[in-house]
Structures are given as structure tokens and as C-alpha cells.
Coordinates of C-alpha atoms and ligand atoms in Angstrom, one line a residue:
M1 CA 38.6 -127.8 -64.5
E2 CA 38.5 -130.3 -68.1
S3 CA 40.5 -129.3 -70.6
T4 CA 40.7 -129.9 -74.8
V5 CA 41.9 -132.7 -75.7
P6 CA 46.2 -132.4 -76.0
K7 CA 47.0 -132.9 -79.4
W8 CA 51.0 -132.5 -81.1
W9 CA 49.3 -130.0 -83.3
K10 CA 48.2 -127.4 -80.4
E11 CA 51.5 -128.1 -78.6
A12 CA 53.4 -127.0 -81.6
T13 CA 54.8 -123.3 -82.4
I14 CA 55.2 -122.6 -86.4
Y15 CA 57.7 -120.4 -87.8
Q16 CA 57.2 -119.2 -91.0
I17 CA 59.6 -119.6 -93.6
Y18 CA 59.3 -117.0 -96.9
P19 CA 61.6 -119.6 -98.5
A20 CA 63.7 -116.7 -101.2
S21 CA 64.4 -114.3 -98.3
F22 CA 65.3 -116.3 -95.2
K23 CA 69.3 -117.8 -96.7
D24 CA 71.0 -117.9 -100.3
S25 CA 73.1 -120.4 -100.6
N26 CA 74.7 -120.8 -104.0
G27 CA 75.4 -116.4 -104.4
D28 CA 72.6 -115.4 -107.2
G29 CA 70.7 -113.4 -104.1
L30 CA 67.8 -115.0 -103.7
G31 CA 67.4 -117.3 -101.0
D32 CA 67.1 -121.7 -101.5
I33 CA 66.1 -125.0 -100.1
P34 CA 69.7 -125.8 -98.9
G35 CA 69.9 -122.3 -97.3
I36 CA 66.9 -123.2 -95.2
I37 CA 68.4 -127.1 -94.8
S38 CA 71.9 -124.7 -93.2
K39 CA 69.5 -122.9 -90.3
L40 CA 68.1 -125.8 -89.0
D41 CA 70.0 -126.3 -86.4
Y42 CA 69.2 -122.2 -85.3
L43 CA 66.0 -122.8 -85.8
K44 CA 65.5 -126.7 -83.4
A45 CA 67.8 -124.5 -80.7
L46 CA 65.2 -121.8 -80.6
G47 CA 63.1 -123.7 -79.5
V48 CA 60.2 -124.0 -82.6
N49 CA 58.8 -127.2 -83.3
V50 CA 57.1 -127.4 -86.5
L51 CA 58.2 -125.4 -90.0
W52 CA 55.6 -124.0 -92.3
I53 CA 57.4 -123.9 -96.3
C54 CA 56.0 -120.7 -97.9
P55 CA 55.8 -121.7 -102.3
F56 CA 58.6 -123.6 -102.9
Y57 CA 56.9 -124.9 -106.4
K58 CA 57.3 -124.7 -109.6
S59 CA 56.2 -121.4 -110.7
P60 CA 56.8 -118.5 -113.0
Q61 CA 56.1 -116.4 -109.5
Y62 CA 53.6 -114.1 -110.5
D63 CA 52.7 -113.5 -107.2
M64 CA 56.2 -115.1 -105.7
G65 CA 55.0 -119.1 -106.0
Y66 CA 51.1 -118.1 -105.5
D67 CA 51.2 -119.1 -109.0
I68 CA 51.8 -122.6 -109.4
S69 CA 52.6 -125.0 -112.7
D70 CA 53.1 -128.1 -111.2
Y71 CA 52.3 -129.3 -107.5
Q72 CA 55.1 -131.4 -107.7
D73 CA 58.5 -130.1 -109.6
V74 CA 60.2 -127.3 -107.3
H75 CA 61.1 -123.6 -108.9
A76 CA 64.1 -124.3 -109.9
P77 CA 66.5 -121.1 -108.2
Y78 CA 65.6 -122.7 -105.1
G79 CA 67.0 -126.2 -105.9
T80 CA 65.8 -129.8 -106.8
K81 CA 63.5 -132.4 -105.1
A82 CA 66.4 -134.2 -103.2
D83 CA 66.1 -130.6 -101.5
I84 CA 62.5 -131.1 -101.0
D85 CA 64.0 -135.1 -99.4
A86 CA 67.1 -133.4 -97.9
L87 CA 64.8 -130.6 -96.0
I88 CA 61.3 -132.6 -94.7
S89 CA 65.0 -135.7 -93.4
G90 CA 66.5 -132.9 -91.8
V91 CA 64.0 -131.4 -89.7
H92 CA 62.2 -134.7 -88.9
E93 CA 65.8 -136.0 -87.7
R94 CA 65.9 -132.9 -85.8
G95 CA 62.7 -133.6 -84.1
M96 CA 61.2 -131.7 -86.0
K97 CA 57.5 -131.6 -88.3
V98 CA 57.8 -129.2 -91.8
I99 CA 53.9 -128.3 -93.6
F100 CA 54.8 -127.1 -96.4
D101 CA 52.2 -124.5 -98.4
L102 CA 48.7 -125.8 -99.9
V103 CA 47.6 -123.7 -103.1
V104 CA 44.6 -124.8 -104.8
N105 CA 42.2 -122.3 -105.3
H106 CA 44.2 -121.1 -108.6
T107 CA 46.6 -123.1 -110.1
S108 CA 49.2 -121.0 -112.8
H109 CA 47.9 -120.3 -116.5
E110 CA 51.4 -121.9 -116.8
H111 CA 49.8 -125.1 -115.7
A112 CA 49.5 -127.6 -117.8
W113 CA 45.5 -128.2 -116.6
F114 CA 45.1 -124.1 -116.8
Q115 CA 46.9 -124.7 -120.5
E116 CA 44.7 -127.7 -121.9
S117 CA 41.6 -125.8 -120.7
R118 CA 42.4 -123.1 -122.9
S119 CA 43.2 -125.3 -125.1
S120 CA 40.0 -125.0 -126.9
K121 CA 36.2 -125.0 -126.0
Q122 CA 36.1 -128.7 -127.1
S123 CA 39.0 -129.8 -124.5
P124 CA 37.5 -132.1 -121.5
K125 CA 39.0 -130.2 -118.9
R126 CA 37.3 -126.6 -120.4
D127 CA 35.5 -127.7 -117.8
W128 CA 37.9 -127.5 -114.3
Y129 CA 38.4 -123.5 -115.0
I130 CA 35.4 -121.3 -114.9
W131 CA 35.0 -119.8 -118.3
K132 CA 32.3 -117.6 -119.3
P133 CA 30.8 -116.0 -122.4
A134 CA 30.9 -111.7 -122.5
K135 CA 28.4 -109.5 -121.7
M136 CA 26.8 -106.5 -124.6
V137 CA 26.9 -103.6 -123.5
D138 CA 26.5 -101.2 -126.1
G139 CA 27.4 -103.5 -128.2
K140 CA 30.9 -103.3 -126.6
R141 CA 32.0 -106.8 -125.3
A142 CA 32.7 -106.2 -121.1
P143 CA 33.0 -109.5 -118.7
P144 CA 30.4 -111.4 -116.6
N145 CA 30.3 -108.8 -113.9
N146 CA 31.8 -106.2 -111.7
W147 CA 34.1 -108.1 -109.6
R148 CA 37.3 -106.2 -108.9
S149 CA 40.0 -108.6 -108.0
N150 CA 42.2 -108.5 -105.6
F151 CA 45.5 -107.4 -107.0
G152 CA 43.5 -104.6 -109.3
G153 CA 41.6 -104.6 -112.2
S154 CA 39.1 -107.4 -113.6
V155 CA 38.7 -110.9 -111.9
W156 CA 37.9 -111.9 -115.5
Q157 CA 40.4 -112.2 -118.4
W158 CA 39.6 -112.4 -121.8
D159 CA 41.3 -114.7 -123.9
E160 CA 42.0 -114.9 -127.8
H161 CA 41.9 -117.7 -128.3
T162 CA 38.4 -119.0 -127.2
Q163 CA 36.9 -115.7 -126.9
E164 CA 35.5 -115.9 -123.5
Y165 CA 36.5 -114.7 -119.9
Y166 CA 38.1 -117.6 -117.4
L167 CA 37.9 -116.0 -114.2
H168 CA 40.5 -115.0 -111.2
Y169 CA 40.0 -114.1 -107.6
F170 CA 43.5 -113.2 -107.8
A171 CA 46.0 -112.6 -110.5
P172 CA 45.6 -113.1 -114.5
Q173 CA 48.2 -115.7 -113.9
Q174 CA 46.9 -117.5 -111.3
P175 CA 43.3 -118.6 -112.9
D176 CA 40.9 -120.6 -110.3
L177 CA 40.1 -123.8 -110.3
N178 CA 36.3 -125.2 -111.1
W179 CA 35.3 -126.4 -107.9
E180 CA 32.1 -128.3 -109.0
N181 CA 34.1 -129.9 -110.8
P182 CA 34.3 -133.5 -108.9
E183 CA 37.8 -134.6 -111.4
V184 CA 38.8 -131.4 -110.0
R185 CA 39.0 -132.5 -106.8
K186 CA 40.7 -135.4 -107.7
A187 CA 43.1 -134.0 -108.8
V188 CA 43.9 -131.6 -106.9
Y189 CA 44.3 -134.0 -104.2
A190 CA 46.1 -136.7 -105.5
T191 CA 48.2 -134.3 -107.4
A192 CA 48.9 -131.2 -104.5
V193 CA 47.9 -133.0 -101.4
N194 CA 49.0 -136.3 -101.0
Y195 CA 51.9 -136.3 -103.0
W196 CA 53.5 -134.8 -99.7
L197 CA 52.2 -136.9 -97.4
D198 CA 53.3 -139.9 -98.5
K199 CA 56.0 -138.5 -98.9
G200 CA 55.9 -137.3 -94.5
V201 CA 54.6 -133.6 -94.6
N202 CA 52.9 -133.2 -92.1
G203 CA 50.1 -131.0 -92.3
F204 CA 49.7 -127.8 -95.0
R205 CA 48.7 -124.1 -94.6
I206 CA 46.1 -124.0 -96.9
D207 CA 46.0 -120.7 -98.8
T208 CA 42.5 -118.8 -98.7
V209 CA 40.8 -122.1 -98.1
N210 CA 37.3 -120.1 -97.9
M211 CA 37.2 -119.7 -101.5
Y212 CA 37.6 -123.1 -103.4
S213 CA 33.3 -123.2 -103.5
K214 CA 32.3 -120.0 -106.0
W215 CA 28.9 -117.4 -105.9
L216 CA 27.9 -119.6 -109.1
D217 CA 25.4 -117.1 -110.3
F218 CA 28.3 -114.2 -109.9
P219 CA 25.7 -111.6 -109.1
D220 CA 27.6 -107.9 -109.9
A221 CA 29.0 -106.2 -105.9
D222 CA 27.6 -102.4 -105.3
I223 CA 28.8 -99.4 -106.6
V224 CA 30.7 -98.1 -104.2
D225 CA 33.3 -95.5 -106.2
P226 CA 31.9 -94.3 -109.7
S227 CA 34.7 -94.0 -111.2
T228 CA 36.2 -97.2 -112.2
P229 CA 34.0 -100.2 -113.6
W230 CA 35.5 -102.5 -111.4
Q231 CA 34.1 -102.4 -107.5
P232 CA 35.2 -105.2 -103.9
A233 CA 32.9 -107.7 -104.3
D234 CA 35.7 -109.5 -100.6
K235 CA 32.4 -110.6 -99.6
F236 CA 31.6 -112.9 -103.0
Y237 CA 34.9 -114.9 -102.7
S238 CA 34.5 -116.1 -99.2
N239 CA 32.3 -118.8 -98.2
G240 CA 30.1 -119.8 -101.2
P241 CA 27.4 -122.7 -100.4
R242 CA 29.3 -126.2 -101.1
L243 CA 32.6 -124.9 -99.1
H244 CA 31.6 -127.3 -95.7
E245 CA 31.1 -129.5 -98.0
F246 CA 34.1 -129.1 -100.1
L247 CA 36.8 -129.3 -97.2
K248 CA 34.7 -133.0 -95.5
E249 CA 35.6 -134.9 -99.3
M250 CA 39.2 -132.8 -98.2
H251 CA 39.9 -134.1 -95.1
R252 CA 38.0 -137.8 -95.7
E253 CA 39.8 -137.8 -99.0
C254 CA 43.4 -136.6 -97.7
F255 CA 43.8 -135.6 -93.9
G256 CA 42.1 -138.1 -91.8
R257 CA 43.7 -140.6 -93.5
Y258 CA 47.4 -139.4 -91.5
D259 CA 47.8 -137.3 -88.8
V260 CA 49.2 -133.8 -89.8
V261 CA 47.7 -130.2 -89.5
S262 CA 45.7 -128.6 -91.7
I263 CA 46.0 -124.6 -90.6
G264 CA 43.0 -122.9 -93.5
E265 CA 43.8 -119.4 -94.2
C266 CA 40.4 -117.8 -94.3
P267 CA 40.1 -114.1 -95.0
N268 CA 36.3 -112.2 -94.9
T269 CA 35.7 -114.1 -91.8
P270 CA 35.3 -112.2 -88.7
N271 CA 32.9 -113.9 -86.7
F272 CA 33.8 -116.8 -84.2
H273 CA 30.2 -118.3 -84.8
D274 CA 31.6 -118.8 -88.7
V275 CA 34.9 -119.5 -87.8
L276 CA 33.7 -122.8 -85.1
P277 CA 32.5 -124.7 -87.9
F278 CA 36.0 -125.1 -89.9
V279 CA 37.9 -126.2 -86.8
S280 CA 35.4 -127.9 -84.6
T281 CA 36.6 -131.4 -84.3
K282 CA 33.6 -132.7 -84.6
E283 CA 32.6 -131.1 -88.2
K284 CA 36.4 -133.8 -89.7
E285 CA 37.4 -130.0 -91.4
L286 CA 40.6 -128.4 -90.7
D287 CA 42.3 -128.0 -87.3
M288 CA 42.4 -124.2 -87.1
V289 CA 42.1 -121.0 -89.2
I290 CA 43.9 -118.6 -90.1
Q291 CA 41.6 -115.0 -89.7
F292 CA 42.9 -111.8 -90.4
D293 CA 40.8 -109.6 -87.9
L294 CA 44.3 -109.2 -86.6
A295 CA 46.2 -108.0 -89.7
S296 CA 43.6 -105.9 -91.0
M297 CA 43.0 -103.4 -88.1
D298 CA 44.8 -100.8 -88.9
H299 CA 44.3 -100.6 -93.4
G300 CA 42.7 -100.8 -96.0
G301 CA 39.1 -99.6 -97.2
G302 CA 37.6 -99.8 -100.1
E303 CA 39.6 -100.2 -103.5
L304 CA 43.2 -98.2 -100.9
R305 CA 44.3 -101.2 -99.1
L306 CA 47.7 -100.3 -97.0
W307 CA 45.6 -96.0 -96.8
H308 CA 46.4 -96.5 -92.9
R309 CA 43.7 -96.7 -90.6
D310 CA 44.4 -95.8 -86.8
W311 CA 43.5 -98.7 -85.2
S312 CA 42.5 -99.4 -80.7
L313 CA 44.8 -101.7 -78.2
R314 CA 40.7 -102.4 -77.4
L315 CA 40.0 -103.6 -81.4
F316 CA 43.2 -106.2 -80.1
K317 CA 41.5 -107.2 -77.2
A318 CA 38.5 -108.1 -78.4
I319 CA 39.5 -109.7 -81.1
T320 CA 41.7 -111.5 -79.1
E321 CA 39.1 -112.7 -77.0
D322 CA 36.9 -114.2 -79.8
A323 CA 39.8 -115.8 -81.0
Q324 CA 40.4 -117.5 -77.8
K325 CA 37.2 -118.2 -77.3
L326 CA 37.9 -121.1 -79.7
A327 CA 40.2 -123.3 -78.1
I328 CA 37.9 -123.5 -74.6
P329 CA 36.4 -127.2 -74.3
E330 CA 33.5 -126.7 -75.4
H331 CA 33.4 -125.1 -78.5
D332 CA 36.0 -127.9 -79.4
G333 CA 38.0 -126.1 -82.0
W334 CA 41.1 -124.3 -81.5
C335 CA 42.8 -121.4 -83.1
T336 CA 45.8 -119.5 -84.5
T337 CA 47.8 -116.6 -83.2
Y338 CA 49.7 -114.3 -85.5
L339 CA 51.3 -111.2 -85.3
E340 CA 53.6 -110.9 -88.2
N341 CA 53.6 -112.9 -92.0
H342 CA 54.9 -113.6 -95.4
D343 CA 51.6 -110.8 -96.4
Q344 CA 52.3 -108.8 -93.0
A345 CA 54.5 -105.8 -92.7
R346 CA 56.4 -106.0 -89.7
S347 CA 55.3 -106.4 -85.6
V348 CA 57.2 -103.7 -84.1
S349 CA 56.6 -100.8 -86.7
R350 CA 52.9 -102.2 -86.5
F351 CA 51.5 -102.7 -82.5
A352 CA 55.1 -101.3 -81.0
N353 CA 57.6 -99.3 -81.8
D354 CA 60.9 -99.5 -84.1
D355 CA 62.5 -96.4 -82.5
P356 CA 66.0 -97.9 -81.3
K357 CA 64.8 -96.7 -77.9
Y358 CA 62.2 -98.6 -77.3
R359 CA 62.4 -101.7 -80.6
V360 CA 63.4 -104.5 -78.2
A361 CA 61.1 -104.0 -75.5
G362 CA 58.4 -103.3 -77.8
A363 CA 58.9 -106.8 -80.1
K364 CA 60.0 -108.7 -76.5
M365 CA 56.2 -106.9 -75.2
L366 CA 54.4 -108.3 -78.6
A367 CA 56.8 -111.9 -78.1
T368 CA 54.5 -112.1 -74.8
Y369 CA 51.5 -112.0 -76.3
L370 CA 52.3 -114.0 -79.1
L371 CA 53.5 -116.9 -76.8
T372 CA 51.5 -117.4 -73.7
L373 CA 48.0 -117.4 -75.6
S374 CA 47.2 -120.1 -76.3
G375 CA 46.5 -121.2 -80.0
T376 CA 48.8 -122.0 -81.8
P377 CA 51.4 -119.7 -82.2
I378 CA 53.2 -118.9 -85.7
I379 CA 56.2 -117.2 -85.6
F380 CA 57.7 -115.7 -89.4
Q381 CA 60.4 -115.1 -90.2
G382 CA 63.0 -112.5 -89.1
E383 CA 60.3 -111.1 -85.9
E384 CA 62.6 -113.9 -83.3
L385 CA 64.9 -110.9 -83.9
G386 CA 63.1 -107.7 -84.2
M387 CA 63.0 -107.2 -87.3
V388 CA 61.8 -103.6 -88.5
N389 CA 59.8 -102.8 -91.5
M390 CA 61.8 -100.5 -94.3
P391 CA 63.0 -97.1 -94.0
P392 CA 60.4 -94.5 -95.3
S393 CA 63.4 -92.6 -97.1
W394 CA 63.5 -95.7 -99.7
D395 CA 61.7 -95.0 -103.3
V396 CA 58.1 -97.0 -103.2
D397 CA 58.1 -97.6 -106.9
K398 CA 61.6 -99.0 -106.8
E399 CA 62.0 -101.1 -103.3
Y400 CA 59.0 -102.6 -102.4
K401 CA 58.7 -105.3 -105.1
D402 CA 54.9 -106.9 -104.7
L403 CA 52.4 -106.7 -107.1
N404 CA 49.7 -105.5 -104.1
T405 CA 52.3 -102.8 -104.0
I406 CA 52.2 -102.0 -107.3
D407 CA 48.8 -102.7 -108.4
Y408 CA 47.7 -100.4 -105.4
M409 CA 50.4 -97.2 -106.5
V410 CA 48.3 -97.3 -109.9
E411 CA 45.0 -97.2 -108.1
L412 CA 46.3 -95.0 -105.8
R413 CA 48.4 -91.8 -108.5
R414 CA 44.9 -92.9 -110.5
M415 CA 42.6 -92.2 -107.6
A416 CA 44.6 -89.4 -105.8
G417 CA 45.4 -87.0 -109.7
S418 CA 47.2 -83.9 -108.8
D419 CA 46.0 -84.4 -105.0
K420 CA 50.0 -84.9 -103.9
G421 CA 48.6 -84.7 -99.9
M422 CA 46.4 -87.4 -100.5
L423 CA 49.7 -88.9 -102.8
E424 CA 51.7 -88.9 -99.5
K425 CA 48.7 -90.3 -97.2
G426 CA 48.7 -92.8 -99.3
I427 CA 52.5 -93.9 -99.7
Y428 CA 53.1 -93.0 -95.8
G429 CA 50.4 -96.4 -95.2
A430 CA 52.0 -98.6 -97.5
Q431 CA 55.1 -97.7 -95.9
R432 CA 53.4 -98.3 -92.9
T433 CA 51.5 -102.3 -93.9
A434 CA 52.9 -103.2 -97.2
R435 CA 53.6 -107.1 -97.4
D436 CA 57.4 -106.1 -99.5
H437 CA 57.7 -105.7 -95.2
G438 CA 58.1 -108.7 -94.4
R439 CA 59.9 -109.8 -97.7
T440 CA 63.1 -108.2 -97.0
P441 CA 66.5 -111.3 -96.8
I442 CA 66.7 -112.3 -93.4
Q443 CA 69.3 -110.2 -91.5
W444 CA 71.9 -113.5 -90.2
D445 CA 75.5 -111.0 -89.1
D446 CA 76.6 -107.4 -90.4
S447 CA 78.8 -108.6 -93.3
S448 CA 77.9 -107.1 -96.9
Q449 CA 74.1 -108.1 -97.2
A450 CA 73.1 -109.1 -93.4
G451 CA 75.5 -112.9 -94.5
F452 CA 71.8 -113.6 -96.0
S453 CA 74.1 -113.7 -99.8
T454 CA 77.1 -113.3 -100.8
A455 CA 75.3 -111.3 -104.3
K456 CA 76.3 -107.8 -105.6
D457 CA 72.2 -107.9 -105.4
T458 CA 69.7 -109.1 -103.8
W459 CA 66.3 -109.8 -105.5
M460 CA 64.8 -107.8 -102.2
R461 CA 67.1 -105.2 -100.9
V462 CA 68.3 -106.3 -96.7
N463 CA 66.3 -103.7 -94.7
D464 CA 69.2 -101.3 -93.5
S465 CA 69.2 -101.9 -90.1
Y466 CA 71.1 -105.2 -90.5
K467 CA 74.2 -104.0 -88.5
E468 CA 72.6 -103.7 -85.2
I469 CA 69.8 -105.7 -85.9
N470 CA 70.7 -110.0 -86.7
A471 CA 71.3 -112.5 -85.8
A472 CA 74.4 -112.9 -84.6
T473 CA 75.2 -110.2 -82.4
E474 CA 71.5 -111.3 -80.6
E475 CA 73.3 -115.1 -80.2
K476 CA 75.9 -113.0 -77.8
D477 CA 73.7 -110.9 -76.3
A478 CA 71.8 -112.8 -72.7
N479 CA 69.0 -109.0 -73.6
S480 CA 68.5 -110.0 -77.3
V481 CA 64.7 -110.3 -79.0
L482 CA 66.3 -113.6 -79.3
A483 CA 67.5 -114.1 -76.6
F484 CA 63.8 -113.4 -75.1
Y485 CA 62.0 -115.6 -77.3
R486 CA 64.3 -119.1 -76.3
Q487 CA 63.4 -118.4 -72.6
L488 CA 59.6 -117.7 -73.5
L489 CA 59.4 -121.0 -76.0
T490 CA 61.0 -122.9 -72.6
L491 CA 58.3 -121.6 -70.5
R492 CA 55.6 -122.3 -73.0
Q493 CA 56.1 -125.8 -72.9
E494 CA 57.5 -126.2 -68.8
Y495 CA 53.6 -124.0 -68.0
K496 CA 51.5 -125.7 -71.3
E497 CA 48.9 -126.1 -68.6
L498 CA 48.0 -122.4 -68.7
F499 CA 49.6 -120.9 -71.8
I500 CA 48.7 -122.9 -74.6
Y501 CA 45.7 -125.4 -72.7
G502 CA 44.4 -122.6 -70.1
M503 CA 41.2 -120.8 -70.3
F504 CA 41.7 -116.9 -71.2
E505 CA 40.6 -114.3 -69.3
L506 CA 41.0 -110.8 -70.7
H507 CA 40.1 -107.9 -67.9
E508 CA 40.3 -103.9 -68.5
S509 CA 38.4 -104.4 -71.5
E510 CA 38.6 -100.5 -72.1
D511 CA 41.6 -99.8 -71.5
D512 CA 43.2 -98.2 -74.5
N513 CA 46.9 -98.4 -73.7
T514 CA 48.3 -101.2 -71.3
I515 CA 46.6 -105.8 -72.3
T516 CA 46.1 -108.1 -69.4
Y517 CA 45.2 -111.0 -69.0
I518 CA 44.9 -114.0 -67.2
K519 CA 45.8 -117.5 -68.3
R520 CA 43.7 -120.6 -66.3
N521 CA 44.1 -123.8 -65.2
G522 CA 42.0 -125.7 -61.7
D523 CA 43.9 -124.0 -58.9
Q524 CA 47.0 -122.8 -60.8
N525 CA 46.9 -118.9 -63.1
A526 CA 49.3 -116.7 -64.8
L527 CA 48.7 -112.7 -65.0
V528 CA 49.8 -111.3 -68.2
L529 CA 50.2 -107.8 -68.7
L530 CA 51.8 -106.1 -71.3
N531 CA 51.9 -102.0 -72.2
F532 CA 51.8 -100.7 -75.9
T533 CA 52.3 -97.7 -74.6
N534 CA 55.9 -94.9 -74.6
Q535 CA 54.4 -94.1 -71.1
D536 CA 54.1 -95.5 -67.6
Q537 CA 51.2 -96.9 -66.7
S538 CA 49.8 -98.8 -63.2
F539 CA 48.3 -101.7 -63.2
V540 CA 46.6 -103.6 -60.3
I541 CA 46.4 -107.6 -60.1
P542 CA 42.8 -108.7 -60.5
S543 CA 40.9 -109.9 -57.9
T544 CA 40.1 -113.0 -60.1
F545 CA 43.6 -113.6 -59.5
K546 CA 44.4 -116.9 -56.8
G547 CA 47.6 -117.2 -54.8
Q548 CA 50.1 -114.8 -54.4
P549 CA 51.6 -113.5 -57.2
E550 CA 55.6 -114.6 -58.8
L551 CA 56.8 -112.8 -61.2
L552 CA 57.8 -115.7 -63.8
L553 CA 58.5 -113.6 -66.7
S554 CA 60.3 -108.9 -67.6
N555 CA 60.8 -107.9 -70.8
L556 CA 62.6 -105.4 -68.5
P557 CA 65.3 -105.3 -65.5
K558 CA 64.0 -104.3 -61.9
A559 CA 60.3 -104.7 -62.4
G560 CA 58.6 -101.8 -60.7
K561 CA 55.5 -102.3 -57.9
H562 CA 52.4 -101.3 -59.4
V563 CA 54.2 -99.9 -61.9
L564 CA 55.1 -100.8 -65.8
R565 CA 57.6 -99.0 -68.1
P566 CA 56.8 -98.0 -71.5
Y567 CA 56.7 -101.7 -73.5
E568 CA 56.6 -103.6 -70.5
A569 CA 55.7 -107.3 -70.8
R570 CA 55.1 -109.6 -66.8
I571 CA 54.1 -112.6 -66.8
Y572 CA 53.1 -113.6 -62.3
V573 CA 52.3 -117.1 -61.6
N574 CA 50.7 -118.7 -58.3
K575 CA 53.5 -119.2 -55.6
G576 CA 53.6 -122.7 -54.6
K577 CA 53.8 -126.0 -55.7
R578 CA 52.3 -126.9 -59.2
V579 CA 49.6 -129.2 -59.4
V580 CA 48.7 -129.1 -63.4
N581 CA 45.6 -130.0 -63.8
G582 CA 43.9 -132.5 -67.6
A583 CA 47.0 -131.8 -70.1
Ligands
GLC1 C1 47.4 -115.6 -99.4 C2 48.8 -115.8 -100.0 C3 49.1 -114.4 -100.3 C4 49.3 -114.7 -101.8 C5 47.3 -115.2 -102.0 C6 47.1 -115.5 -104.0 O1 46.9 -115.1 -98.3 O2 48.7 -116.2 -98.7 O3 50.9 -114.0 -100.2 O4 49.1 -113.9 -102.8 O5 47.0 -116.1 -101.2 O6 47.4 -116.7 -104.1
CA2 CA1 70.2 -119.3 -103.6

């Protein structure tokens, strides 16, 4: 069977670092760049080979650095430009690569470009952002349309000084750039992209990449909630008319000139056919995208984005199968696989079970899923330790810091009114899926503040689970989640013709308890069996499995014959000499 074209970024395993919560080196309670440098040997030993560093740039931090006021400077509490240079060389010296976060759909309102733009209607940079006059409704000033921003309220912010509104899909402190203006694009490429690529950065994870091109007629969204003027407008935010043209230009001017990787975050784009144009090699746009279908399966719905929804394993499988299609040779694209990031709660709490009885097996089972699929896997910091959500006993109003959660709670209280049941259900949603769960400090050891910091107070509270769940304890335990990740990462490289380049074949698509798939390459195949429940589940070896199955790895000792125990994961390969085709 033909294999897809090998590339370093296809064989990469990405490890995502959220600077605020990774490691604090100077005792101020906030993670920093020297902290990251101090852990590079840990990451090398884990077996990952690309580090994605979330925004460390200069920023007033309304959205944890996704509001950048200078693309070439560093948020002072995180360190200096020299620290960034040391980070890049420290990663390269260890034979790894490093990618940064590119946030150019919007800037901070404190960025010099926006300061100039808002200074007067005649400013040469007026057109660098999207300004509109008010609409007059019954003699009163109103925004140009009824779109609700991602973080609540209108997408339009009134500016007293020049008496116009500006557009912001996210917070008012994150004004959207006007990509229609070629000068803007040129400035973005030079200052935010090529500046770093010239310094040796190996690529970017690209924030909200499909929001650059706007639907310039700004039509009103359908009214789904008459109790508020601001209606969900997700479908208008993404994939505007000139998007593919802009991405081709960015490829030409930036990524295509280097041997780097480009990974675009693509919300609101669930269909394989819509994703393919972004990632198909011949289109020369992006190498892969980050989709949201798995990640948003268990929450959302209208205004209340953290409202808990039941999810099904069938849907989980269908989504997986769809994404895997991007990597097959005839499509010549690629995909990412992830279960966690800084915008998601902890996967073991969401998709498996964080009860101490099942947590270790559950986290290893999810790791088996993550690391045996084609596409580039992204491991989020702490996922390799089996870190869990914040406990339900923690006060949502006190311990949760994310502006998205804060906005959700405001909406929830407004909508629930005196309905206590609704309020409780809404809080339950935040306890399961708020972005804050992925943002608590990394648990390095069992000393105070989990070895993350020497400060009395850390920017977010350390999860109470740190005595049991921490890197130092897991280092010493051959059966830990960490040890299992190391094993799997080694096997992923050793059997790359199957796990990275093999063709995905889903079995038992209707089964709601287990996931079964084969990864196939020529005469070689691997069978992956995953039990997502706390009950025993029987299984059969699919008839399409070639050869004699031999157990390669399991997350529980002493595999039984045809039964998977709670949260058990197994990988079988065919016995005998390996004949490696293609890659
Ligand atoms: C992306 C980021 C998220 C941020 C948003 C606005 O979705 O991952 O953290 O809030 O973009 O930049
Ligand atoms: Ca610090």
C-alpha cells in the first residue's frame, strides 16, 4: 500500500506548554521562560520532539496573552528576549524543535497599531482595524449588528474619542485586524511571523486562523434568545470569502520559504470536505488544522457554552474516523489528534474516569488512543501525568480565573434568575468543561505548591491531587501514567509505519462502550482495543486482522482472553518478521 509522503512534522509528537502554569523559576507564583528551560531535559526524556509554547509575548493579559501588544517583545513577568533566545537554542541543542503561537486575527488594544488606528478617523492606520458608524435605532445609538462576541456582549465596542464602533470577535481588548488591507498583512508577516522564523523557530500553531476574512456585509444573526440583544454568530465568524486567498499568500510570504510547520486552529469547521482545502499539500496553505468536534462534544449550546451535554462514544468514533481520512494518500493532507489543550478541561475527567480507582487506567487508555492514530498528536502539559479537573468543591467564583468562565457565570445567572436547579446544572457544566481545568499549575512533586513555585500564593491554585499525581512520584513508578507515555512514545516511533503512516480502519462503529480499530500498512497491522467504561467488555479480533495477534502493549497486567477490564487498552500486532513498506 502506498504511504503518505514522510515529513518531520508528521513524525513529530507535540508537547504544548502554557507558560503561566508550567514552572515558576523566581518565586512570584507565575510560571516563566527560565522555568521552561529548567525542564527541557524532562521533556526530552519523555520522548516528545516538538514544543509548542503558548503566547509569551508582551500583553496586558486580558486573555492570558492571546491579546498581544508587541509581537517582538516578551511579557516581562515571563522573562526577557534573551530568555527566549536561550529557550530556542536549548530546545535545538537537545535535538527537538519549537513552535510558537501566532495570534494575528486580533491584537491587544494596547498594540501601537491600534493606538494609532483609534487616534483619529484620519489616521493612516484607521483602516488597519474594522471601524463602523453607529446604526440609529429609534433615535438611539446601536452597534452595526447583533453578533455576540465569543466572550459575551456585542462584537462591537463603542469608541468615544472618534465616535465609531470597532469589531472584536473576542474580548473588547482584542480588536480584530482588517486583513482586507494589504499593508496589514505585510506588517503581520514581517513582524509576527518571519521575524521569528528568521530566528530559527520551527513553525507556528496559528490562533483562530479561519477568522481572518470577514463577511463584510455583517448580516444580523438569527434571534435564538429574545431576552438579549446579542445572538450567537459562530457561523459568521469563520471561513469568510477571502480566507483561502489570504492563507495562500501567507504560505507564499512566510511558511513556504522555510522548512517549518503550520498548524491552524479551525473552529466551526466540522466537515472533512471543508478541512481538506486547508491541508491538502497541493493547495499550499497549512500543514494541518486543529478541529473542535471532539473537544466540544460534551458542552455548549447557544449562549451557555459550558453547559454540560451528554456525549456518546459512537460520535467520538465517527469524529475520529473523519479526521483520520485527512491523512490517507489520495487526500495528501494531514491532521492533528488531541484530547486536551489550554482551552479544554482534563481528558481523564471528561472522557474516562478520575476516580482514584480508575484514573491511572483511564489516562493510559486515552494515551493509547492519542498515540496510535495517524496525524500529529498534541500532548498538553500535565496530560502525561494523568492530571485531573479541579475538584467540584472549589468555588467557581473564586478559583476559576478565565474570562470565558467569568462571562459564562454572568450569562448563567442572568438566564437562571431564581431557578436554583438551572444554576446548579450550569455550575456543574463549568466544573466539567471550563478552560480553567487545564490551566492549574503543573504538579512536579509532593512538596508545597507541588514544586511549581516557592510562592505562598500561585496565580491559580494548585490542584489538591498533587500528593498522588506528580512527576517525581511517577518517575519512580514503572506503572505510572508517565512511564506509560514514555513507552508509547517509543513504540510510536518504532512502529511508525503503523501508528504514524498506517491506514485507519474502524470496527464496531455502533458499539457505545469500546473503540476498536486496525492500523494497517501492507502486510503489517496493529489492532487497538479501548474500553471506555468501568465494566468488563468482551471483544473479538476482527476478521480483517492479518496474521497471528501478538500483544504489544496493555495498560493492565495479565491480559485476559477476550475480555477488556474497566478502562483497559491493548495493542496487538501481527506476529513474525516485520516487513516495513514505504515509510
Ligand atoms: C484561541 C485560543 C484561546 C483564545 C482565543 C482568542 O481559541 O486558543 O485561548 O482565548 O483564541 O485568541
Ligand atoms: Ca515566575
